[in-house]
Short mmCIF file of N, CA, C and O in Angstrom, two decimals:
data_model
loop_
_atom_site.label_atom_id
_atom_site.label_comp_id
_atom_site.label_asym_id
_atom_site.label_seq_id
_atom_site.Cartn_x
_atom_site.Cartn_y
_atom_site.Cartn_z
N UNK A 1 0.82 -1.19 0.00
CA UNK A 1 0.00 0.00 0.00
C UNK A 1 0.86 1.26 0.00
O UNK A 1 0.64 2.26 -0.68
N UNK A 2 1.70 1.12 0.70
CA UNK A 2 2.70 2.69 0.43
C UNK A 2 3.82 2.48 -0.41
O UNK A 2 4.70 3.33 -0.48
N UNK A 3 3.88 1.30 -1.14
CA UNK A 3 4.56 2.06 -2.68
C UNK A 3 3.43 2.46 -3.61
O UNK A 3 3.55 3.36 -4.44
N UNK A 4 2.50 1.85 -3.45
CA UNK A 4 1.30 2.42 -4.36
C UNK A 4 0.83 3.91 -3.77
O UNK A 4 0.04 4.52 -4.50
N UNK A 5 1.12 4.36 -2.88
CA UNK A 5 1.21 6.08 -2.52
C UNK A 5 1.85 6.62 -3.17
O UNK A 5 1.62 7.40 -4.09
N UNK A 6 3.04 6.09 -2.59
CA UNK A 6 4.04 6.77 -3.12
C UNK A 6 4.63 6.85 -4.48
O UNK A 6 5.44 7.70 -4.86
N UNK A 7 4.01 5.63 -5.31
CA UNK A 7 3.74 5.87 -6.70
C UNK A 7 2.63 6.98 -7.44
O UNK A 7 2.68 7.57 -8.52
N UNK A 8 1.71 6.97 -6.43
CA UNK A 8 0.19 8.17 -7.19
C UNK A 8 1.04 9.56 -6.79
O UNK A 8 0.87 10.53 -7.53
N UNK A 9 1.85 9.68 -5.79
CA UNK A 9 2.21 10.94 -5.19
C UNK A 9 3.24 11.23 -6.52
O UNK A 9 3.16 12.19 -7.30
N UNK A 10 4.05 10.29 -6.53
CA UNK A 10 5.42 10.63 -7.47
C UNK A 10 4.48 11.02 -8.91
O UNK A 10 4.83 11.97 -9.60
N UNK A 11 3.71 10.49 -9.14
CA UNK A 11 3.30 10.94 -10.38
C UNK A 11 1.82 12.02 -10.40
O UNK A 11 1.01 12.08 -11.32
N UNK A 12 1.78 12.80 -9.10
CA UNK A 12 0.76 13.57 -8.93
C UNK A 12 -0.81 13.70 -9.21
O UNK A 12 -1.46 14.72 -9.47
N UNK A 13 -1.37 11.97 -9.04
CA UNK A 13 -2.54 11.63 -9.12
C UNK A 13 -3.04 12.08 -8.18
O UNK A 13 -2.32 11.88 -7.21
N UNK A 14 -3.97 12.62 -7.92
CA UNK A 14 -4.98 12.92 -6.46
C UNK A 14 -5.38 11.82 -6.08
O UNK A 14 -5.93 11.00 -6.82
N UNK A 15 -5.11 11.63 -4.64
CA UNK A 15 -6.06 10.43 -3.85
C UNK A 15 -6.60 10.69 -2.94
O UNK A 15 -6.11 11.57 -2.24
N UNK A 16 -7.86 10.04 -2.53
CA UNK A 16 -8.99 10.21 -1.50
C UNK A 16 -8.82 9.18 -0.70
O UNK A 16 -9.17 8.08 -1.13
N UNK A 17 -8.32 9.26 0.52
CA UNK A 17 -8.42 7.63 1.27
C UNK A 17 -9.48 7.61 1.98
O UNK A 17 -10.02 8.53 2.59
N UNK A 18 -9.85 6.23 1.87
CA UNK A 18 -11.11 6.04 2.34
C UNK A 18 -11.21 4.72 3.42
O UNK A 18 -11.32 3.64 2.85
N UNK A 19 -11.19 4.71 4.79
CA UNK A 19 -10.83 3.93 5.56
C UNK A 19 -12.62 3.18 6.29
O UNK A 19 -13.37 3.57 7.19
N UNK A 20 -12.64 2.36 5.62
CA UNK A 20 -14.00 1.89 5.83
C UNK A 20 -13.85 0.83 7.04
O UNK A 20 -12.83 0.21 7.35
N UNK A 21 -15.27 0.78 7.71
CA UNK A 21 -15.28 -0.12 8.45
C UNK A 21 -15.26 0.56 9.82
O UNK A 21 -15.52 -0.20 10.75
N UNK A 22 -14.94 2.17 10.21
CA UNK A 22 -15.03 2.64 11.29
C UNK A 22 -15.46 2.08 12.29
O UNK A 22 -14.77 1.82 13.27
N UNK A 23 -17.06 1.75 12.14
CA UNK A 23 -17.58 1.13 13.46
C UNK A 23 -16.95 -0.44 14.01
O UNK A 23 -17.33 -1.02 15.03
N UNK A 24 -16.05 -0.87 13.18
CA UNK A 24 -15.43 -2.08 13.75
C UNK A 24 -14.70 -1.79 15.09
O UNK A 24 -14.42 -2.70 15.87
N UNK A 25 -14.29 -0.05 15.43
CA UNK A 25 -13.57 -0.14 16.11
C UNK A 25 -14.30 0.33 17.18
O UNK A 25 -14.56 1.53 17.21
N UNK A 26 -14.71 -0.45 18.12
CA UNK A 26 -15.61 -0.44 19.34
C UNK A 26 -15.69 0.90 20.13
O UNK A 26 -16.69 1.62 20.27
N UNK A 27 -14.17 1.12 20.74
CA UNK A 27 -14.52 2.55 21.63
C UNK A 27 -14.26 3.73 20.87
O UNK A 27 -14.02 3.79 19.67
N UNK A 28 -14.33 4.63 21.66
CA UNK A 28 -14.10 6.02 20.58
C UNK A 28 -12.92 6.04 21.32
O UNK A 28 -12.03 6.73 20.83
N UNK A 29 -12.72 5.56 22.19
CA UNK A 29 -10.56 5.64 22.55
C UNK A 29 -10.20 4.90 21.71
O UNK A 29 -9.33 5.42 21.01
N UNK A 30 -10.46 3.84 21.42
CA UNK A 30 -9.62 2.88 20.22
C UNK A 30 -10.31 3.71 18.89
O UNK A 30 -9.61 3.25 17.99
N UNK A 31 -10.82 4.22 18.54
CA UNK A 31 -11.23 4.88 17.18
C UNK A 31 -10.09 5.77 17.45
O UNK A 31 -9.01 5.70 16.87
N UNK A 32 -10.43 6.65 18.41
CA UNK A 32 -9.26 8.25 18.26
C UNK A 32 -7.73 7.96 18.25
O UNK A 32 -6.85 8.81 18.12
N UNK A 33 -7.56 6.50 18.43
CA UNK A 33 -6.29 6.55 18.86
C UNK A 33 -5.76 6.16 17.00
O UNK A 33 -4.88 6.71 16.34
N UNK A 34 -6.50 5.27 16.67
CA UNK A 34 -6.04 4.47 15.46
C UNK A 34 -6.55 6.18 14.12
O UNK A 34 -5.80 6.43 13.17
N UNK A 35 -7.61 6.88 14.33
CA UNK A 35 -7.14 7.87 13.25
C UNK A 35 -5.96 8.72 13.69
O UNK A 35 -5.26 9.16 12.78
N UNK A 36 -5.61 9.06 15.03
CA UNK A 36 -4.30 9.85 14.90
C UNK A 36 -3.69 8.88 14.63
O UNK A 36 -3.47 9.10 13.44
N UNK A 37 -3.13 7.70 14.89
CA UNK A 37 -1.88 7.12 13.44
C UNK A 37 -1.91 7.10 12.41
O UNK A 37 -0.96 7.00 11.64
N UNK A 38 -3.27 7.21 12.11
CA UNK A 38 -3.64 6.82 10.61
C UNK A 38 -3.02 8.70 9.82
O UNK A 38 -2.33 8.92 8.83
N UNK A 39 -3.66 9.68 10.82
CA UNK A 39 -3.33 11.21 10.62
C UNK A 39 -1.61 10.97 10.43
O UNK A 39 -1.09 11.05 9.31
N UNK A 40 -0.83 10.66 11.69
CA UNK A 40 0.02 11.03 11.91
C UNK A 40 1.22 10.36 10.39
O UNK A 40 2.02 10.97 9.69
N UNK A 41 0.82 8.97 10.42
CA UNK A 41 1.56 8.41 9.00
C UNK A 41 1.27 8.91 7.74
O UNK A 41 2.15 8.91 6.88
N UNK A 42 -0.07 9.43 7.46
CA UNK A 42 -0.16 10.36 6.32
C UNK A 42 0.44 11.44 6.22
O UNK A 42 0.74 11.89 5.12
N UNK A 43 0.65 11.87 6.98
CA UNK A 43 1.16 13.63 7.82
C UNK A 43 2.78 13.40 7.27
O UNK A 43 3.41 14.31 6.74
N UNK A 44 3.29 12.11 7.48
CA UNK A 44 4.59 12.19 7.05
C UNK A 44 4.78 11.63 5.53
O UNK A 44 5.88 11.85 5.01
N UNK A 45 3.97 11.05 4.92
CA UNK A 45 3.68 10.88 3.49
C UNK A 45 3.57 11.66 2.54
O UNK A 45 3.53 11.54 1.32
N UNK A 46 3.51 13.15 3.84
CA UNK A 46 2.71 14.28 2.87
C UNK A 46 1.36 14.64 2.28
O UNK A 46 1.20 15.14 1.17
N UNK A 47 0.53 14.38 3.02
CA UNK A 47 -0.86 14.09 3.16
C UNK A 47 -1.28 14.59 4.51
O UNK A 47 -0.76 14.37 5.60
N UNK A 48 -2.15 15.19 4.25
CA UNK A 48 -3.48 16.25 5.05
C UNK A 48 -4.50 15.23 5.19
O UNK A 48 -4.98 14.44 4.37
N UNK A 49 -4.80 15.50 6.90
CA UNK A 49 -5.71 14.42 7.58
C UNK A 49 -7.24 14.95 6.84
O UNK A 49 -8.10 14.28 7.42
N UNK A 50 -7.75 15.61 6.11
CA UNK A 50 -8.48 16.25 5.25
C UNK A 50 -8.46 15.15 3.78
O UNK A 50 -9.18 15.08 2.78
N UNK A 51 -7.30 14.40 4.24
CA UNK A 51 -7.16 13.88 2.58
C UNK A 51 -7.41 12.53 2.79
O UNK A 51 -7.10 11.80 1.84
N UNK A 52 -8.16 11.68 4.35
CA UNK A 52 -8.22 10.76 4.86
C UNK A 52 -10.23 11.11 5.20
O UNK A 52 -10.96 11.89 5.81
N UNK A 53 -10.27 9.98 4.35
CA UNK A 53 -12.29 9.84 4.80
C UNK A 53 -12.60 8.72 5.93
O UNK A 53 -12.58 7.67 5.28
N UNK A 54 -12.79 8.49 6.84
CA UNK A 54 -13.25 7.65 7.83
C UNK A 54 -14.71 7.42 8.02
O UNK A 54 -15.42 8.18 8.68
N UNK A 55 -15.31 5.93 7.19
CA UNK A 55 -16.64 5.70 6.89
C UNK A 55 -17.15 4.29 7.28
O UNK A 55 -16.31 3.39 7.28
N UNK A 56 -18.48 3.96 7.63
CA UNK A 56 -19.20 2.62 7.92
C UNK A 56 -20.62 3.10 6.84
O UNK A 56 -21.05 4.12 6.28
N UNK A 57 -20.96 1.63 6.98
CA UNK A 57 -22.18 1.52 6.21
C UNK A 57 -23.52 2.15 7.40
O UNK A 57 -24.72 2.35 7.25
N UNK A 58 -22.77 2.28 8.36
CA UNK A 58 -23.97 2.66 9.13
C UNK A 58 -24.33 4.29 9.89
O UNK A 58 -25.25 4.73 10.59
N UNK A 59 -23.18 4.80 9.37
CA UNK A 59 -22.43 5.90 9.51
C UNK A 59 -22.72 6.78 8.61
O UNK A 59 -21.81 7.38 8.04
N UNK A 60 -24.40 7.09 8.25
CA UNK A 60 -24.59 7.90 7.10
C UNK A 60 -24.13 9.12 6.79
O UNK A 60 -24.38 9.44 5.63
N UNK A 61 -23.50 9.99 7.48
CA UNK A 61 -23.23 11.55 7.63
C UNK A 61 -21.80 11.04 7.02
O UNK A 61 -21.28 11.81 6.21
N UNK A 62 -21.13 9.88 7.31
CA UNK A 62 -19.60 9.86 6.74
C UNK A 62 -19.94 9.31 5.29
O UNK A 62 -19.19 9.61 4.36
N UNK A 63 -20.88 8.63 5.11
CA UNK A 63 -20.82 7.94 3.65
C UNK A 63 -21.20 9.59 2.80
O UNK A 63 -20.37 10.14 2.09
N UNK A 64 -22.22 10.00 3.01
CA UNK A 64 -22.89 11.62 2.44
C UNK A 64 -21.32 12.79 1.97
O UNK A 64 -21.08 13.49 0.99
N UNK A 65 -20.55 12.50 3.24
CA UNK A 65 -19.28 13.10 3.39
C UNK A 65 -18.32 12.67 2.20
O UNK A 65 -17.81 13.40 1.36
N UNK A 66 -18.18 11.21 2.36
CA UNK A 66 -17.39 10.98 1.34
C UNK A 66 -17.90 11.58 -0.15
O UNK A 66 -17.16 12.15 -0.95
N UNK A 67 -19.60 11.27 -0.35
CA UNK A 67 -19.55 11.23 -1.67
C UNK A 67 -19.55 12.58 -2.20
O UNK A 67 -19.47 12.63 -3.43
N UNK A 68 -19.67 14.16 -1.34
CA UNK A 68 -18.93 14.97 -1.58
C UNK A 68 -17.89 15.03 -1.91
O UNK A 68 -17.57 15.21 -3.09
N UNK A 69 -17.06 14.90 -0.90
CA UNK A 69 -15.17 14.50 -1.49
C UNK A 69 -15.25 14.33 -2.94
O UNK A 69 -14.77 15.09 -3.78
N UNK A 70 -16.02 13.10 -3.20
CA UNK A 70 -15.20 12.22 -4.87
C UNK A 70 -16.39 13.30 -5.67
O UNK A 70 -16.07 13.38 -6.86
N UNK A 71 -17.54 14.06 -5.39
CA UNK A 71 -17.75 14.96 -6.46
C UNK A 71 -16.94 15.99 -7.08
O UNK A 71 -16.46 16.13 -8.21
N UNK A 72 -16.92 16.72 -5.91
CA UNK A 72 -15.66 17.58 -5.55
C UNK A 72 -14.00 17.49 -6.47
O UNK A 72 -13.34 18.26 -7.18
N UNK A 73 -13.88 16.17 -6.00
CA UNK A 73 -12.67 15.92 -6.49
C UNK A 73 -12.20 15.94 -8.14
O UNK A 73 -11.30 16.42 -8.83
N UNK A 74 -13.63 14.92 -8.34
CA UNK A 74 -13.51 14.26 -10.17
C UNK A 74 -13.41 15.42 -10.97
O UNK A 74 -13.71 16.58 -10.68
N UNK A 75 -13.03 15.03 -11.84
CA UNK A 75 -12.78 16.15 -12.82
C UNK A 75 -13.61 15.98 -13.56
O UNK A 75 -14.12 14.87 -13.72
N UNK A 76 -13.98 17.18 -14.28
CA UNK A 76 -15.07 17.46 -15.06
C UNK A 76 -15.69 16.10 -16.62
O UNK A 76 -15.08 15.31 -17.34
N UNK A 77 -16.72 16.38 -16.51
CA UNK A 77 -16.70 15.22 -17.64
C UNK A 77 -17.52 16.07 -19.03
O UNK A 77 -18.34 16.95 -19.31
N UNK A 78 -16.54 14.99 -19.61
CA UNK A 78 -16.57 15.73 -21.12
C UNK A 78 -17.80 14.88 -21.53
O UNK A 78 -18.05 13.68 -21.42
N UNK A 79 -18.78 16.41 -22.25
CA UNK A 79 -20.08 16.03 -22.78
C UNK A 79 -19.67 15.98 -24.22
O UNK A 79 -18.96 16.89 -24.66
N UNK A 80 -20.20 14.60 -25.29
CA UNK A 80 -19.61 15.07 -27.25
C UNK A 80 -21.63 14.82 -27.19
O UNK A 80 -22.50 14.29 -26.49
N UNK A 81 -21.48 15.63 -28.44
CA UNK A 81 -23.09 15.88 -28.72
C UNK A 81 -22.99 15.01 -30.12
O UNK A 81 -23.99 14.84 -30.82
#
C-alpha cells in the first residue's frame, strides 16, 4: 500500500483515502487513537488528515461526506453531442 502512494504521489494523481469499516472499532478511545496514526503516517507521506475519509455503512453523515469529497474531487466530464 505505500509504494502504491508513493507511486500516485510521485506521479501527482490525487487520492482520496477512504478507511472503511469505522464502526469495527468499538470505543471512541480505540477509534481516536487508530485515526491519529492513521493522521500522523499520512502527515509524514505528505498528506493532510483532510485527505483521509473515515466511513461505515452505518455511519450515514460519513458515507454523504465521502460522496462529496469524490464529487468535488472528479474532474469534469466531457459532454460530445
Amino acid at each position: 500500500d505505500l509504494e502504491a502512494i508513493q507511486f500516485f504521489r510521485d506521479e501527482s494523481f490525487p487520492i482520496l483515502f477512504v478507511m472503511t469499516k469505522k464502526d469495527q472499532i468499538k470505543t471512541q478511545s480505540e477509534r481516536s487513537k487508530r485515526m491519529r496514526e492513521v493522521s500522523e503516517l499520512f502527515l509524514e507521506l505528505g498528506y493532510d488528515s483532510a485527505d483521509i475519509h473515515w466511513v461505515a455503512i452505518s455511519d450515514r453523515p460519513s458515507i454523504e461526506k465521502l460522496k462529496k469529497a469524490l464529487n468535488e474531487d472528479a474532474p469534469p466530464t466531457e459532454v460530445k453531442e
